[in-house]
Coordinates of C-alpha atoms in Angstrom, one line a residue:
M1 CA -2.5 -13.7 -17.5
S2 CA 1.2 -14.8 -17.6
T3 CA 3.4 -14.2 -14.6
S4 CA 5.9 -12.3 -16.8
Q5 CA 3.5 -9.4 -16.6
F6 CA 4.3 -8.9 -12.9
P7 CA 7.6 -7.1 -12.7
A8 CA 10.1 -8.2 -10.0
L9 CA 10.4 -5.6 -7.2
S10 CA 13.8 -4.1 -6.3
R11 CA 13.6 -5.3 -2.7
R12 CA 15.2 -8.5 -4.2
G13 CA 18.2 -6.3 -5.2
F14 CA 18.5 -5.3 -1.6
I15 CA 18.9 -8.9 -0.4
G16 CA 22.6 -8.9 -0.9
L17 CA 22.9 -6.1 1.7
A18 CA 20.5 -7.6 4.1
G19 CA 22.7 -10.1 5.9
A20 CA 25.0 -7.3 7.2
V21 CA 22.0 -5.3 8.4
A22 CA 19.9 -8.0 10.0
A23 CA 22.0 -9.0 13.0
G24 CA 20.5 -7.2 16.0
A25 CA 19.8 -4.0 14.1
A26 CA 17.6 -1.6 15.9
L27 CA 16.6 0.9 13.2
T28 CA 14.1 2.9 15.2
A29 CA 13.0 3.5 18.7
C30 CA 9.4 2.8 17.7
A31 CA 10.2 -0.9 17.1
G32 CA 10.1 -3.0 20.2
T33 CA 12.6 -5.7 20.7
G34 CA 10.0 -8.1 21.9
G35 CA 11.8 -9.0 25.1
G36 CA 8.8 -8.3 27.3
A37 CA 6.1 -9.7 25.0
K38 CA 3.8 -12.3 26.5
Q39 CA 3.8 -15.7 24.8
S40 CA 0.8 -17.2 26.6
G41 CA -2.2 -18.4 24.6
D42 CA -3.9 -21.5 23.4
A43 CA -2.0 -22.9 20.4
N44 CA -5.3 -23.8 18.8
T45 CA -6.6 -20.2 19.0
I46 CA -5.4 -17.8 16.4
N47 CA -5.7 -14.1 17.2
F48 CA -5.8 -12.1 13.9
W49 CA -5.0 -8.4 14.3
S50 CA -6.4 -6.4 11.3
N51 CA -7.5 -2.9 10.4
H52 CA -9.9 -4.5 7.8
P53 CA -8.2 -3.0 4.8
G54 CA -10.6 -1.7 2.2
S55 CA -13.6 -1.9 4.6
S56 CA -13.3 -5.6 4.6
K57 CA -14.5 -6.7 8.1
D58 CA -17.4 -8.5 6.6
Q59 CA -15.2 -10.3 4.1
E60 CA -12.7 -11.2 6.9
T61 CA -15.5 -12.6 9.0
E62 CA -16.6 -14.8 6.0
L63 CA -13.0 -16.0 5.4
I64 CA -12.8 -17.0 9.1
K65 CA -16.1 -18.8 8.8
R66 CA -14.7 -20.8 5.9
F67 CA -11.6 -21.5 7.8
H68 CA -13.5 -22.9 10.8
E69 CA -15.4 -25.2 8.4
K70 CA -12.2 -26.7 7.1
F71 CA -10.3 -26.6 10.4
P72 CA -12.9 -27.1 13.1
D73 CA -10.2 -27.7 15.8
L74 CA -8.8 -24.2 15.3
K75 CA -10.5 -21.0 16.4
V76 CA -9.8 -17.6 15.0
N77 CA -10.5 -14.3 16.8
L78 CA -10.8 -11.3 14.5
I79 CA -9.4 -8.3 16.6
D80 CA -9.8 -4.7 15.6
A81 CA -6.2 -3.5 15.8
G82 CA -6.7 0.1 14.5
K83 CA -8.4 2.0 11.8
N84 CA -5.3 2.1 9.5
Y85 CA -1.9 0.4 9.0
E86 CA -0.1 2.8 11.3
E87 CA -2.4 2.1 14.3
V88 CA -2.0 -1.6 13.8
S89 CA 1.8 -1.2 13.8
Q90 CA 1.6 0.9 16.9
K91 CA -0.4 -1.7 18.8
F92 CA 1.9 -4.4 17.6
N93 CA 4.9 -2.4 18.8
A94 CA 3.3 -2.0 22.2
A95 CA 2.7 -5.7 22.4
L96 CA 6.4 -6.4 21.6
S97 CA 7.3 -4.4 24.6
G98 CA 5.1 -6.2 27.1
G99 CA 1.6 -7.0 25.7
E100 CA -0.2 -10.1 24.5
L101 CA 1.1 -10.9 21.0
P102 CA -1.2 -11.7 18.1
D103 CA -0.7 -14.8 16.0
V104 CA -1.3 -13.0 12.7
V105 CA -0.8 -9.3 12.1
V106 CA -1.5 -7.0 9.1
L107 CA 1.7 -5.0 8.2
S108 CA 1.9 -2.5 5.4
D109 CA 4.7 -1.9 3.0
V110 CA 6.4 0.6 5.3
W111 CA 6.3 -1.4 8.5
W112 CA 7.2 -5.1 7.9
F113 CA 10.8 -4.4 6.9
N114 CA 11.6 -2.6 10.2
Y115 CA 10.2 -5.5 12.2
A116 CA 12.1 -8.0 10.1
L117 CA 15.4 -6.1 10.8
N118 CA 14.7 -6.3 14.5
G119 CA 13.8 -10.0 14.5
S120 CA 10.3 -9.2 15.7
I121 CA 8.5 -11.1 13.0
E122 CA 9.1 -14.7 11.9
P123 CA 10.8 -15.8 8.7
L124 CA 8.1 -18.0 7.3
D125 CA 9.9 -20.3 4.9
G126 CA 10.9 -22.9 7.5
H127 CA 7.2 -23.4 8.3
F128 CA 5.9 -23.6 4.7
G129 CA 5.9 -27.4 4.6
A130 CA 4.0 -27.9 7.9
A131 CA 1.4 -25.3 6.9
G132 CA 1.0 -26.4 3.3
V133 CA 2.2 -23.2 1.7
R134 CA 3.0 -23.4 -2.0
L135 CA 5.0 -20.2 -2.6
D136 CA 5.2 -20.7 -6.3
D137 CA 1.5 -20.0 -6.7
Y138 CA 1.8 -16.5 -5.2
V139 CA 2.2 -13.8 -7.8
D140 CA 6.0 -13.6 -7.9
S141 CA 6.5 -9.9 -7.5
L142 CA 4.0 -9.7 -4.6
A143 CA 5.7 -12.5 -2.7
A144 CA 9.1 -11.1 -3.4
D145 CA 8.0 -7.9 -1.8
Y146 CA 8.6 -9.5 1.6
L147 CA 11.9 -11.2 0.8
F148 CA 14.7 -10.2 3.1
N149 CA 18.0 -12.0 3.7
G150 CA 16.8 -14.9 1.5
K151 CA 13.6 -15.5 3.6
H152 CA 10.0 -14.3 3.4
Y153 CA 8.7 -12.4 6.4
A154 CA 5.1 -12.0 5.3
L155 CA 2.8 -13.2 2.6
P156 CA 0.7 -10.8 0.4
Y157 CA -2.8 -10.1 1.4
S158 CA -4.4 -6.7 0.7
R159 CA -2.2 -5.6 -2.2
S160 CA -2.9 -2.6 -4.3
T161 CA -1.7 0.1 -6.7
P162 CA -2.8 3.7 -6.8
L163 CA -5.4 4.4 -9.4
F164 CA -6.6 7.6 -11.0
Y165 CA -10.3 8.0 -10.2
Y166 CA -12.4 10.5 -12.2
N167 CA -16.0 11.6 -12.2
K168 CA -17.4 10.8 -15.6
D169 CA -20.3 13.2 -15.3
V170 CA -18.0 16.1 -14.6
W171 CA -15.6 15.0 -17.3
A172 CA -18.5 15.0 -19.9
K173 CA -19.7 18.5 -18.8
A174 CA -16.1 19.8 -19.1
G175 CA -15.9 18.4 -22.7
L176 CA -13.1 16.0 -21.8
P177 CA -12.5 12.5 -23.2
D178 CA -13.7 9.6 -21.1
R179 CA -10.2 8.6 -19.9
G180 CA -7.5 9.6 -17.4
P181 CA -4.9 12.2 -18.4
E182 CA -1.9 10.9 -20.3
S183 CA 0.5 13.2 -18.5
W184 CA 0.4 15.6 -15.6
P185 CA 0.9 18.6 -17.9
E186 CA -2.2 17.5 -19.8
F187 CA -4.1 17.3 -16.5
D188 CA -2.8 20.8 -15.7
E189 CA -4.6 21.9 -18.9
W190 CA -7.8 20.1 -17.9
G191 CA -7.8 21.3 -14.2
P192 CA -9.3 24.8 -14.8
K193 CA -12.0 23.4 -17.1
I194 CA -13.0 20.8 -14.5
Q195 CA -12.9 23.5 -11.7
A196 CA -15.3 25.7 -13.7
V197 CA -17.8 22.8 -13.9
V198 CA -17.6 21.8 -10.2
G199 CA -17.7 25.4 -8.9
D200 CA -17.0 27.0 -5.6
G201 CA -16.7 24.7 -2.6
K202 CA -15.6 21.8 -4.6
L203 CA -12.3 20.9 -6.3
A204 CA -11.2 19.4 -9.6
H205 CA -8.7 17.2 -7.8
G206 CA -8.0 16.1 -4.3
W207 CA -4.7 14.7 -2.9
G208 CA -4.8 12.7 0.3
D209 CA -2.9 14.1 3.3
A210 CA 0.1 12.6 5.0
K211 CA -2.0 10.1 7.0
N212 CA -3.7 9.1 3.8
Y213 CA -0.4 8.1 2.1
L214 CA 0.4 11.3 0.2
A215 CA 4.0 10.2 0.0
W216 CA 2.8 6.9 -1.6
T217 CA 0.4 8.5 -4.2
F218 CA 2.8 11.3 -5.1
Q219 CA 5.7 8.9 -5.7
G220 CA 4.6 7.9 -9.3
P221 CA 3.8 11.5 -10.4
N222 CA 7.3 12.5 -9.1
W223 CA 8.9 9.9 -11.3
T224 CA 7.1 11.3 -14.4
F225 CA 8.8 14.7 -13.8
G226 CA 12.2 12.9 -13.7
G227 CA 12.3 13.1 -10.0
A228 CA 12.6 10.5 -7.2
Y229 CA 12.7 10.3 -3.5
S230 CA 15.9 8.2 -3.7
D231 CA 18.0 5.9 -5.9
G232 CA 19.0 3.1 -3.6
W233 CA 20.2 4.9 -0.5
Q234 CA 21.1 8.0 -2.4
L235 CA 18.5 10.7 -1.7
K236 CA 17.1 12.7 -4.6
F237 CA 15.0 15.4 -3.1
T238 CA 17.2 18.2 -4.2
E239 CA 17.3 17.0 -7.9
P240 CA 15.6 19.3 -10.4
G241 CA 13.0 16.8 -11.4
T242 CA 11.8 16.3 -7.8
I243 CA 11.7 20.1 -7.2
A244 CA 9.7 20.4 -10.5
A245 CA 7.2 17.9 -9.3
G246 CA 6.8 19.7 -6.0
Q247 CA 6.4 23.0 -7.8
F248 CA 3.6 21.4 -9.9
L249 CA 1.8 20.3 -6.8
R250 CA 2.2 23.9 -5.4
D251 CA 0.9 25.6 -8.6
M252 CA -2.1 23.4 -9.1
I253 CA -3.2 24.1 -5.5
H254 CA -2.1 27.7 -4.9
T255 CA -1.8 29.4 -8.3
K256 CA -4.4 27.7 -10.5
K257 CA -6.5 26.7 -7.5
Y258 CA -8.1 23.6 -8.9
A259 CA -6.6 21.1 -6.4
G260 CA -6.2 20.7 -2.7
I261 CA -5.2 18.3 0.0
K262 CA -8.2 16.5 1.6
P263 CA -8.1 14.2 4.6
Q264 CA -10.9 11.9 3.2
I265 CA -10.3 11.6 -0.5
A266 CA -12.3 8.4 -0.9
V267 CA -15.4 9.8 0.8
D268 CA -15.0 13.2 -0.9
F269 CA -14.7 11.7 -4.3
G270 CA -17.5 9.2 -3.9
T271 CA -19.8 12.0 -2.8
G272 CA -18.8 14.5 -5.5
V273 CA -16.8 17.0 -3.4
I274 CA -13.7 16.4 -5.6
A275 CA -13.9 15.4 -9.2
S276 CA -10.8 13.3 -9.3
T277 CA -8.2 11.8 -7.0
I278 CA -5.4 9.2 -6.7
A279 CA -6.5 6.5 -4.3
S280 CA -5.8 2.8 -3.7
T281 CA -7.4 0.0 -5.5
G282 CA -8.5 -1.0 -2.0
D283 CA -10.7 2.2 -1.9
L284 CA -12.8 0.9 -4.8
K285 CA -15.4 -0.8 -2.7
G286 CA -16.0 2.3 -0.5
I287 CA -16.0 4.7 -3.4
K288 CA -18.5 2.6 -5.3
Q289 CA -20.8 2.5 -2.2
N290 CA -20.5 6.3 -1.7
A291 CA -21.1 7.0 -5.4
E292 CA -24.1 4.7 -5.8
G293 CA -27.0 6.8 -7.2
K294 CA -25.0 10.0 -7.1
L295 CA -22.4 9.8 -9.9
Q296 CA -20.7 7.7 -12.5
F297 CA -17.0 7.3 -12.1
G298 CA -14.1 5.6 -13.9
T299 CA -10.6 4.5 -13.0
A300 CA -7.5 4.8 -15.1
F301 CA -3.8 4.3 -15.1
L302 CA -1.8 7.0 -13.5
P303 CA -0.1 9.2 -16.2
H304 CA 3.1 7.5 -17.4
P305 CA 4.4 9.4 -20.5
N306 CA 8.0 8.5 -20.0
G307 CA 7.9 5.2 -18.2
P308 CA 6.4 3.9 -15.0
G309 CA 4.4 6.4 -13.1
V310 CA 2.9 4.2 -10.4
T311 CA 4.0 1.8 -7.8
T312 CA 2.4 -1.0 -5.7
G313 CA 1.6 -1.0 -2.1
G314 CA -0.8 -2.4 0.5
A315 CA -0.1 -5.0 3.2
G316 CA 0.9 -8.5 3.9
L317 CA 0.3 -10.9 6.8
A318 CA 3.1 -11.6 9.3
I319 CA 3.6 -13.7 12.4
P320 CA 5.5 -12.7 15.5
A321 CA 8.8 -14.4 16.1
R322 CA 8.3 -14.9 19.9
I323 CA 5.3 -17.2 19.9
S324 CA 5.5 -21.0 20.0
D325 CA 6.3 -23.0 16.9
Q326 CA 2.8 -24.6 17.0
R327 CA 1.2 -21.2 17.1
K328 CA 3.3 -20.2 14.1
V329 CA 2.3 -23.2 12.1
N330 CA -1.4 -22.8 12.8
A331 CA -1.1 -19.0 12.1
L332 CA 0.5 -19.8 8.7
K333 CA -2.2 -22.3 7.9
F334 CA -4.7 -19.5 8.4
I335 CA -2.7 -17.1 6.2
E336 CA -2.4 -19.8 3.5
F337 CA -6.1 -20.5 3.6
I338 CA -7.4 -16.9 3.4
T339 CA -5.0 -16.1 0.6
N340 CA -5.7 -19.3 -1.4
A341 CA -7.0 -19.0 -4.9
S342 CA -10.7 -19.1 -4.2
N343 CA -10.5 -16.8 -1.1
T344 CA -8.2 -14.2 -2.6
A345 CA -10.5 -14.1 -5.6
Y346 CA -13.5 -13.6 -3.2
F347 CA -11.6 -10.9 -1.3
A348 CA -10.4 -9.1 -4.4
Q349 CA -13.9 -9.0 -6.0
A350 CA -15.4 -7.6 -2.8
T351 CA -12.7 -5.0 -2.1
G352 CA -10.9 -4.0 -5.2
Y353 CA -7.5 -5.4 -4.0
M354 CA -5.5 -7.5 -6.4
P355 CA -5.7 -11.3 -6.3
V356 CA -2.4 -12.5 -4.8
R357 CA -2.3 -16.0 -6.4
K358 CA -1.5 -16.8 -10.0
S359 CA -4.2 -19.5 -10.1
A360 CA -6.7 -16.9 -9.0
V361 CA -5.7 -14.4 -11.6
A362 CA -6.1 -17.0 -14.3
D363 CA -9.4 -18.4 -12.9
P364 CA -12.3 -18.0 -15.5
G365 CA -14.5 -16.7 -12.7
V366 CA -12.1 -13.9 -11.9
Q367 CA -11.6 -13.1 -15.6
D368 CA -15.4 -12.9 -16.0
F369 CA -15.6 -10.6 -13.0
L370 CA -12.9 -8.3 -14.3
A371 CA -14.6 -8.2 -17.7
K372 CA -17.8 -7.1 -16.0
N373 CA -16.0 -4.7 -13.6
P374 CA -13.6 -2.7 -15.7
N375 CA -12.7 -0.4 -12.8
A376 CA -11.3 -3.3 -10.9
K377 CA -9.5 -4.7 -14.0
V378 CA -7.5 -1.5 -14.3
A379 CA -5.3 -2.3 -11.3
I380 CA -4.2 -5.7 -12.7
D381 CA -3.7 -4.2 -16.2
Q382 CA -1.5 -1.5 -14.7
L383 CA 0.8 -3.9 -12.9
P384 CA 3.3 -4.2 -15.8
L385 CA 3.8 -0.4 -15.7
T386 CA 4.6 -0.3 -12.0
K387 CA 8.0 0.4 -10.4
S388 CA 9.2 -0.6 -7.0
Q389 CA 9.1 2.0 -4.3
D390 CA 12.0 4.3 -3.4
Y391 CA 14.0 3.2 -0.4
A392 CA 13.5 6.6 1.2
R393 CA 9.8 5.9 1.8
V394 CA 9.7 2.2 2.6
F395 CA 13.2 1.3 4.2
V396 CA 14.0 4.5 6.1
P397 CA 12.2 4.5 9.5
G398 CA 9.6 7.2 9.5
G399 CA 10.3 8.0 5.9
D400 CA 6.7 7.9 4.8
Q401 CA 5.5 10.4 7.3
I402 CA 8.5 12.7 6.9
I403 CA 8.0 12.9 3.1
G404 CA 4.2 13.2 3.5
T405 CA 4.6 16.0 6.0
G406 CA 6.9 17.9 3.6
L407 CA 4.4 17.5 0.8
E408 CA 1.6 18.8 3.1
Q409 CA 3.7 21.9 3.8
I410 CA 3.8 22.6 0.1
G411 CA 0.1 21.9 -0.4
L412 CA -1.3 23.4 2.7
Q413 CA 1.1 26.2 3.6
N414 CA 2.3 27.2 0.1
A415 CA 5.9 26.5 1.2
D416 CA 8.7 26.6 -1.3
P417 CA 9.4 23.1 -2.6
A418 CA 13.2 23.5 -2.8
T419 CA 13.3 24.6 0.9
V420 CA 10.9 21.9 2.0
F421 CA 12.7 19.1 0.2
A422 CA 16.1 20.2 1.4
N423 CA 14.7 19.9 5.0
V424 CA 13.1 16.5 4.2
S425 CA 16.4 15.3 2.7
S426 CA 18.3 16.5 5.8
Q427 CA 16.0 14.6 8.2
L428 CA 16.2 11.4 6.2
Q429 CA 19.9 11.6 5.7
A430 CA 20.5 11.9 9.4
I431 CA 18.5 8.7 10.0
I432 CA 20.3 6.9 7.2
D433 CA 23.7 8.0 8.5
R434 CA 23.0 7.1 12.1
Q435 CA 20.9 3.9 11.8
I436 CA 21.5 2.4 8.4
T437 CA 24.9 3.2 6.9
P438 CA 26.9 1.7 9.8
K439 CA 25.1 -1.6 9.2
L440 CA 25.8 -1.8 5.5
P441 CA 28.6 -3.9 4.0
K442 CA 31.9 -2.0 3.7

């Protein structure tokens, strides 16, 4: 697979602004400055803080075992840092304010940038040589996702896109073609048919809640209605397209009653409680396990009738800025090793996340695996149709939860989308005006 298939993300377009923002910026009270963080620790011991994305604790344990075999003088401790990316970030923030710092920490798409702005995580490029990192073998767009002020502040690890998951058995009973919908209006026609098949107590479609990245999964559908959360720093919540997307969400839940917001979409889909959902590629492993012996399912591109209708996401691996240089080099050796071609291939095959190395994507073994596992192949095939995330979600502190909470109000409370989005826009604009705009170039 040629690297030209992986589109460059617009974070690189933000680099020109980054220098003016970086110096001493404190974008949010939830990001510690690191002044009280403890720097003690054996340089040969690497503490790896992870939430085990995609239920990957067994895989991470195996990767650590492989690392110990190659680097017997280094020891890695795998530490449970939370059940999701938010909890990991909260624990890391607490450590920055006076706790014991990790050597390697999992940070998601909405967290790394804030820590980079505050100088809490290390720019890695200066350590690449000592740690043996070959940046040119990482998938260009995924590596560029962590590029800020000309430097990389993390390397890609558990990277994903949202996928459309659908229950093939229900689809067949509803007389639908064995594919995902080509547009959301088409799915709106399918929804009542699917609901008639699943019956009371179940739903044709389930959306995740705010804690399960509703703002992330709804971003692509919003684009297909001509909406957006933002265009650069210009918020777009009051635009007609965005309001239309919100109204679609409201109607499918409260008027046609074939959809709902569910806090455990991966479990509910795998057990047949919901017949379709939008979930991460990283959920593929868990869904497959839950569905075993119960149902047949497929994955598909998100609807994209007028251009990209899906984005990328997931997490990278970062290193705290306030640990010793020797700890940083050893930590980066570990990151390089567990994301090398063979190990990212192993991790991707076990979890559903995307391989992050070009050499892994092109490996015959990976190609054979993808050929035998079409549900996993969809994520890589969909990459050329992705679009980088709107700043409002990933660059504005707290943006993900503010947007997700607004969408919950529409889906759970039947709130008017125009009113909800006006309030969301007001909250985000206040943060931009107070914490971001003063730092941008004049």
